[in-house]
CSV table of C-alpha atoms and ligand atoms in Angstrom, one decimal:
chain,number,residue,atom,x,y,z
A,1,MET,CA,70.9,100.5,88.5
A,2,LYS,CA,74.1,98.6,90.3
A,3,PRO,CA,75.2,100.2,93.7
A,4,LYS,CA,79.0,102.2,93.3
A,5,VAL,CA,81.7,100.2,95.3
A,6,LEU,CA,85.3,102.0,95.6
A,7,VAL,CA,87.6,99.5,95.9
A,8,ALA,CA,90.1,101.7,97.9
A,9,ARG,CA,93.0,99.0,97.8
A,10,GLU,CA,94.3,96.1,95.1
A,11,VAL,CA,92.6,92.9,95.6
A,12,PHE,CA,92.2,89.8,94.0
A,13,ASP,CA,91.0,89.0,90.7
A,14,ASP,CA,87.8,87.0,92.7
A,15,THR,CA,87.2,89.7,94.2
A,16,LEU,CA,87.1,91.8,92.1
A,17,ALA,CA,84.1,89.6,89.7
A,18,TYR,CA,82.2,89.1,92.2
A,19,LEU,CA,82.0,92.8,93.0
A,20,ASN,CA,81.7,93.9,89.7
A,21,GLN,CA,78.5,91.0,89.2
A,22,HIS,CA,76.6,93.1,91.6
A,23,CYS,CA,78.0,96.7,91.7
A,24,GLN,CA,79.7,99.5,90.0
A,25,VAL,CA,83.4,99.1,91.2
A,26,THR,CA,86.2,101.9,91.3
A,27,SER,CA,89.0,99.9,92.5
A,28,ASN,CA,92.3,101.2,92.5
A,29,GLN,CA,94.5,98.3,91.2
A,30,VAL,CA,97.7,100.0,91.5
A,31,ASP,CA,97.6,100.0,95.4
A,32,GLN,CA,98.9,102.7,96.1
A,33,ARG,CA,98.1,104.0,98.8
A,34,TYR,CA,95.7,106.8,98.4
A,35,SER,CA,96.6,110.2,100.6
A,36,PRO,CA,93.5,111.6,102.8
A,37,GLN,CA,92.7,113.5,100.0
A,38,GLU,CA,92.8,111.3,97.0
A,39,LEU,CA,90.4,109.2,99.1
A,40,ALA,CA,88.1,111.4,99.7
A,41,ALA,CA,87.3,112.5,96.2
A,42,ASN,CA,87.5,108.8,95.3
A,43,LEU,CA,85.2,108.3,98.2
A,44,ARG,CA,82.3,111.2,96.5
A,45,GLY,CA,79.6,109.5,95.0
A,46,MET,CA,80.1,106.2,96.7
A,47,ASP,CA,78.1,103.8,97.8
A,48,GLY,CA,80.1,101.9,99.6
A,49,ALA,CA,84.2,101.3,100.6
A,50,VAL,CA,85.9,98.1,100.4
A,51,MET,CA,89.1,99.1,102.1
A,52,THR,CA,92.0,98.3,104.4
A,53,THR,CA,93.8,99.5,107.7
A,54,ALA,CA,95.3,101.3,105.7
A,55,GLU,CA,93.0,103.7,105.1
A,56,ARG,CA,91.3,105.7,107.6
A,57,ILE,CA,87.4,106.5,107.8
A,58,ASP,CA,86.6,109.6,109.9
A,59,ALA,CA,83.4,112.3,110.3
A,60,GLN,CA,84.5,115.0,108.3
A,61,LEU,CA,86.3,112.5,105.7
A,62,LEU,CA,82.0,110.9,105.8
A,63,ASP,CA,80.5,114.2,105.6
A,64,GLY,CA,82.3,114.3,102.0
A,65,CYS,CA,81.1,111.9,100.9
A,66,PRO,CA,77.2,111.4,102.5
A,67,THR,CA,75.7,109.1,99.5
A,68,VAL,CA,78.2,106.1,101.9
A,69,LYS,CA,75.8,103.8,103.1
A,70,VAL,CA,79.1,100.6,104.0
A,71,ILE,CA,82.1,100.5,105.4
A,72,SER,CA,84.1,96.9,104.8
A,73,ASN,CA,87.0,96.9,106.4
A,74,ALA,CA,89.4,93.6,105.6
A,75,ALA,CA,91.0,93.2,108.7
A,76,VAL,CA,89.4,92.2,111.9
A,77,GLY,CA,90.3,95.0,113.9
A,78,TYR,CA,88.5,98.4,112.6
A,79,ASN,CA,90.3,101.3,115.0
A,80,ASN,CA,91.0,102.8,111.6
A,81,VAL,CA,87.7,103.7,111.5
A,82,ASP,CA,85.9,105.7,114.0
A,83,VAL,CA,82.7,103.9,114.8
A,84,HIS,CA,80.7,106.4,116.5
A,85,ALA,CA,80.9,108.7,113.5
A,86,CYS,CA,79.6,106.3,110.7
A,87,THR,CA,76.7,105.1,113.4
A,88,GLN,CA,75.3,108.7,114.0
A,89,ARG,CA,75.7,109.1,110.1
A,90,GLY,CA,74.3,105.7,109.3
A,91,VAL,CA,76.9,103.8,107.6
A,92,MET,CA,77.3,100.5,108.2
A,93,VAL,CA,80.5,98.8,109.4
A,94,THR,CA,81.8,95.6,109.2
A,95,ASN,CA,85.1,93.4,109.7
A,96,THR,CA,86.4,90.2,109.0
A,97,PRO,CA,86.1,88.1,111.7
A,98,GLY,CA,87.6,84.6,111.8
A,99,VAL,CA,88.5,83.4,108.3
A,100,LEU,CA,92.2,84.8,109.9
A,101,THR,CA,91.9,83.7,112.9
A,102,GLU,CA,94.4,80.0,112.6
A,103,SER,CA,96.9,82.1,110.4
A,104,VAL,CA,97.6,85.0,112.8
A,105,ALA,CA,98.3,82.8,115.3
A,106,ASP,CA,100.6,80.3,112.9
A,107,TYR,CA,102.3,83.8,112.9
A,108,ALA,CA,102.4,84.8,116.2
A,109,MET,CA,103.7,81.5,117.1
A,110,GLY,CA,106.9,81.8,114.4
A,111,LEU,CA,107.5,85.7,115.6
A,112,ILE,CA,107.7,84.2,119.1
A,113,VAL,CA,110.1,81.4,118.3
A,114,ALA,CA,111.9,83.6,116.4
A,115,THR,CA,112.5,86.0,119.2
A,116,CYS,CA,113.4,84.0,121.8
A,117,ARG,CA,115.8,81.6,119.7
A,118,ARG,CA,117.3,84.3,117.3
A,119,ILE,CA,116.1,84.2,114.2
A,120,THR,CA,116.7,87.3,112.4
A,121,GLU,CA,120.0,87.9,114.0
A,122,ALA,CA,121.2,84.2,113.0
A,123,GLU,CA,121.0,85.6,109.8
A,124,HIS,CA,122.0,88.7,109.1
A,125,TYR,CA,125.7,87.7,111.1
A,126,LEU,CA,125.0,84.6,108.5
A,127,ARG,CA,124.6,86.9,105.8
A,128,ASN,CA,127.9,88.9,107.2
A,129,GLY,CA,129.8,86.5,106.5
A,130,GLU,CA,130.4,87.0,110.6
A,131,TRP,CA,129.7,83.3,110.4
A,132,LYS,CA,133.4,81.4,111.6
A,133,GLY,CA,132.6,77.9,112.8
A,134,THR,CA,130.8,77.2,115.8
A,135,PHE,CA,130.9,77.0,119.3
A,136,LEU,CA,129.2,76.0,122.4
A,137,LYS,CA,127.8,80.1,123.3
A,138,GLN,CA,126.9,81.0,120.6
A,139,MET,CA,123.7,82.8,119.8
A,140,LEU,CA,122.6,81.4,123.3
A,141,GLY,CA,118.3,81.9,122.8
A,142,MET,CA,116.0,81.6,125.3
A,143,ASP,CA,113.7,77.9,124.9
A,144,VAL,CA,110.2,77.9,123.9
A,145,HIS,CA,109.4,74.7,125.7
A,146,GLY,CA,108.7,75.0,129.0
A,147,ALA,CA,108.2,78.4,129.6
A,148,THR,CA,105.5,80.9,130.8
A,149,LEU,CA,103.6,82.3,128.3
A,150,GLY,CA,100.9,84.9,129.0
A,151,ILE,CA,98.8,86.6,126.3
A,152,PHE,CA,96.7,89.4,126.5
A,153,GLY,CA,93.7,89.2,125.1
A,154,PHE,CA,91.9,85.8,125.0
A,155,GLY,CA,89.0,85.7,122.3
A,156,ARG,CA,89.2,83.5,119.4
A,157,ILE,CA,92.9,84.9,118.1
A,158,GLY,CA,94.6,84.1,121.8
A,159,LEU,CA,92.7,80.7,122.1
A,160,ALA,CA,94.5,80.1,118.6
A,161,ILE,CA,98.0,80.9,120.3
A,162,ALA,CA,97.4,79.1,123.4
A,163,GLN,CA,96.2,75.9,121.3
A,164,ARG,CA,100.0,76.3,119.6
A,165,ALA,CA,101.8,76.8,123.1
A,166,ARG,CA,100.7,74.5,124.8
A,167,GLY,CA,102.3,72.2,121.6
A,168,PHE,CA,105.0,73.6,122.5
A,169,ASP,CA,104.7,72.4,126.2
A,170,MET,CA,104.2,76.2,127.1
A,171,LYS,CA,102.3,76.8,130.6
A,172,VAL,CA,99.7,79.5,129.2
A,173,ILE,CA,97.6,82.1,131.0
A,174,TYR,CA,95.9,85.5,130.3
A,175,ASN,CA,94.9,88.2,130.7
A,176,ASN,CA,91.4,89.3,129.2
A,177,ARG,CA,88.8,92.3,130.3
A,178,HIS,CA,86.3,89.6,130.2
A,179,ARG,CA,87.4,86.2,131.4
A,180,ALA,CA,86.7,83.0,129.2
A,181,ALA,CA,84.8,80.9,129.1
A,182,LEU,CA,85.4,77.4,131.5
A,183,ASP,CA,85.8,74.9,128.9
A,184,ASP,CA,87.5,77.4,126.0
A,185,GLU,CA,90.5,77.4,129.9
A,186,ARG,CA,90.1,74.1,129.7
A,187,SER,CA,90.6,73.3,127.0
A,188,VAL,CA,93.9,74.8,126.5
A,189,SER,CA,95.0,74.5,131.0
A,190,ALA,CA,95.5,78.8,131.1
A,191,THR,CA,94.7,80.4,133.9
A,192,TYR,CA,93.2,83.5,133.8
A,193,VAL,CA,96.0,86.0,136.2
A,194,SER,CA,95.5,89.9,136.5
A,195,LYS,CA,97.4,91.9,134.2
A,196,ASP,CA,100.2,93.1,136.8
A,197,ASP,CA,100.5,89.3,137.5
A,198,LEU,CA,100.6,88.1,134.2
A,199,LEU,CA,102.9,91.1,133.4
A,200,ARG,CA,105.5,89.4,136.3
A,201,GLN,CA,104.8,86.1,135.5
A,202,ALA,CA,105.4,85.2,131.5
A,203,ASP,CA,108.8,84.9,130.5
A,204,VAL,CA,107.2,85.4,126.9
A,205,VAL,CA,103.7,88.7,127.2
A,206,LEU,CA,102.2,87.6,124.0
A,207,LEU,CA,99.2,91.2,123.1
A,208,ILE,CA,96.4,89.6,121.1
A,209,MET,CA,93.8,92.8,121.7
A,210,PRO,CA,91.9,95.2,120.3
A,211,TYR,CA,93.3,99.1,119.9
A,212,ASN,CA,91.2,102.0,121.3
A,213,GLN,CA,91.1,103.7,123.7
A,214,GLU,CA,91.7,101.4,126.7
A,215,THR,CA,94.4,99.7,125.2
A,216,HIS,CA,96.4,103.0,124.2
A,217,HIS,CA,99.9,102.7,125.7
A,218,PHE,CA,98.4,99.4,127.3
A,219,ILE,CA,101.9,98.6,127.3
A,220,GLY,CA,104.1,101.3,128.9
A,221,GLU,CA,107.0,101.9,131.0
A,222,ALA,CA,105.5,100.7,134.0
A,223,GLN,CA,104.3,97.9,132.2
A,224,LEU,CA,108.0,96.8,131.1
A,225,ALA,CA,109.6,97.8,134.4
A,226,MET,CA,107.1,95.0,135.6
A,227,MET,CA,108.1,91.9,132.7
A,228,LYS,CA,111.3,89.6,133.3
A,229,PRO,CA,114.4,90.2,132.5
A,230,SER,CA,114.3,87.2,130.1
A,231,ALA,CA,110.9,88.1,129.0
A,232,VAL,CA,110.3,88.7,125.9
A,233,LEU,CA,107.6,90.7,124.6
A,234,ILE,CA,105.9,89.9,120.4
A,235,ASN,CA,103.3,92.4,119.9
A,236,VAL,CA,101.1,90.6,116.8
A,237,ALA,CA,97.1,93.5,117.5
A,238,ARG,CA,98.1,97.0,116.8
A,239,GLY,CA,100.8,99.4,116.9
A,240,GLY,CA,99.8,102.1,119.9
A,241,ILE,CA,99.2,99.4,122.3
A,242,VAL,CA,103.1,99.9,123.1
A,243,ASP,CA,104.6,102.8,123.9
A,244,ASP,CA,107.2,102.0,121.1
A,245,ALA,CA,109.6,104.5,122.5
A,246,ALA,CA,109.0,103.5,126.0
A,247,LEU,CA,110.0,100.3,124.3
A,248,ILE,CA,113.3,100.7,123.0
A,249,ARG,CA,114.7,102.5,125.3
A,250,ALA,CA,113.7,99.3,128.2
A,251,LEU,CA,115.9,97.2,125.2
A,252,LYS,CA,118.1,98.6,125.4
A,253,ARG,CA,119.0,98.6,128.7
A,254,LYS,CA,117.6,95.1,128.8
A,255,GLN,CA,115.5,95.7,130.7
A,256,ILE,CA,113.3,93.1,128.7
A,257,TRP,CA,115.6,91.0,126.9
A,258,ALA,CA,113.8,91.3,123.3
A,259,ALA,CA,110.9,92.2,121.0
A,260,GLY,CA,109.1,90.1,118.3
A,261,LEU,CA,107.4,93.5,116.2
A,262,ASP,CA,104.5,92.9,113.3
A,263,VAL,CA,102.9,96.2,114.4
A,264,TYR,CA,103.8,99.9,114.8
A,265,GLU,CA,102.5,102.7,116.3
A,266,ASN,CA,102.4,105.5,113.4
A,267,GLU,CA,102.0,102.0,110.9
A,268,PRO,CA,104.2,102.3,108.2
A,269,GLN,CA,105.8,105.2,110.2
A,270,PHE,CA,107.9,103.3,113.5
A,271,LEU,CA,111.2,104.7,115.4
A,272,PRO,CA,114.1,104.0,113.1
A,273,GLU,CA,115.8,103.1,116.6
A,274,PHE,CA,113.8,100.0,115.9
A,275,LEU,CA,116.6,99.2,113.2
A,276,THR,CA,119.0,99.7,115.9
A,277,LEU,CA,118.5,97.0,117.7
A,278,LYS,CA,119.7,93.4,117.7
A,279,ASN,CA,117.3,91.9,119.8
A,280,VAL,CA,114.7,92.7,117.9
A,281,VAL,CA,112.6,90.9,115.3
A,282,LEU,CA,110.5,93.0,113.0
A,283,SER,CA,108.1,92.4,110.8
A,284,PRO,CA,105.1,94.8,108.1
A,285,HIS,CA,101.9,93.9,109.5
A,286,ILE,CA,102.0,91.1,107.6
A,287,ALA,CA,100.6,88.1,110.5
A,288,SER,CA,96.8,87.5,108.7
A,289,SER,CA,98.9,88.0,105.5
A,290,SER,CA,98.9,83.7,104.0
A,291,GLU,CA,97.5,84.6,100.0
A,292,PRO,CA,94.5,82.0,100.9
A,293,THR,CA,93.6,84.1,104.2
A,294,ARG,CA,93.8,87.4,102.6
A,295,LYS,CA,91.5,85.6,99.9
A,296,ALA,CA,89.1,85.5,102.7
A,297,MET,CA,89.3,88.6,103.4
A,298,ALA,CA,88.9,89.4,101.1
A,299,MET,CA,86.3,88.1,99.8
A,300,THR,CA,84.2,88.5,103.7
A,301,ALA,CA,84.5,91.8,103.1
A,302,ALA,CA,83.5,92.1,99.9
A,303,ARG,CA,80.1,90.1,100.7
A,304,ASN,CA,80.3,92.4,103.7
A,305,CYS,CA,80.1,95.2,101.5
A,306,VAL,CA,77.2,94.1,98.7
A,307,ALA,CA,75.0,92.3,101.9
A,308,ALA,CA,74.8,95.3,103.3
A,309,LEU,CA,73.7,98.3,99.6
A,310,LEU,CA,71.4,94.8,98.9
A,311,GLY,CA,69.3,95.4,101.9
A,312,ASP,CA,70.2,93.1,103.7
A,313,THR,CA,72.0,92.5,107.0
A,314,PRO,CA,75.5,91.8,106.5
A,315,PRO,CA,77.5,89.1,108.1
A,316,ASN,CA,80.1,91.0,109.6
A,317,LEU,CA,78.1,94.6,111.3
A,318,ILE,CA,79.7,96.3,113.7
A,319,ASN,CA,77.1,99.1,114.5
A,320,PRO,CA,73.6,96.8,114.3
A,321,ASP,CA,72.3,101.0,114.9
A,322,GLY,CA,74.3,102.1,111.7
A,323,LYS,CA,72.2,100.5,109.5
A,324,LYS,CA,69.2,101.1,111.1
A,325,ARG,CA,70.0,104.8,110.5
A,326,SER,CA,70.6,103.4,106.8
A,327,THR,CA,67.3,101.7,105.5
B,1,LIG,C1,95.0,92.6,110.3
B,1,LIG,O1,95.9,93.6,111.7
B,1,LIG,C2,93.0,93.2,111.4
B,1,LIG,O2,93.5,93.4,112.1
B,1,LIG,O3,92.6,92.3,110.8
């Protein structure tokens, strides 16, 4: 008997074809997000799930679905999954690192340029028919070249962003839980600094770090107050790392100059006041969303799931103890 797998969100045809070769698949191809109750009902009796960051997996859900052996998240971040609860119940958790690095780094640079050079504000101005002529003080922005980029989080993606930033002639400083290997630092001429020094020195503060209890509201009122009034904040990591209400206050009183955000607290909800601000560039959590990358993420998640259910160690297993208990 083939193992039973729930695919909780729409996937690409080749992902589905691959899963169908190895599993009995129930797929949410209409792509309406399941409510927590629907997710629980659909997961019951399954051996595994392929899902996205929009689905939450917690102890209560797992207790109602004791046959589940693997949760395969089609994302690099996995703060939507209670990994501890999974491990305790012998459920493997996997993610999709690597395949999205370059696309997220491209997007981060896009958000930096769009925010510093006010690209979306300028487009709205043009679309609204406000452009009556060209003049010297029009839409004055901040230069990206020559600016100091401060990166919080210096894993694969942080490093890939630093590489691109060097091409823009930015100076790179970074802060991370652990200092990076010297070779990595040298390859992008990056300097390790403390959290406070980064906040004080950077013209662009960029977040690309995991979200967990320690990083909840890592940027709040006090940190925003340390940034330069001319600084820009970019978040391509996770909502919750930034205290969004504090950010709105800082943007309103021009305590910092602007923000570029791809992620928010309580997605897909976000504080509506963001929409009233001109000095923000907003996007709906799409940093990894190029077609090849999303296809690669879906296929990686599918391969992780199949490997787990065929008794192999999935390539991107987050909790090796989850496997020990489930086999
Ligand atoms: C997207 O946000 C991811 O974690 O892959």
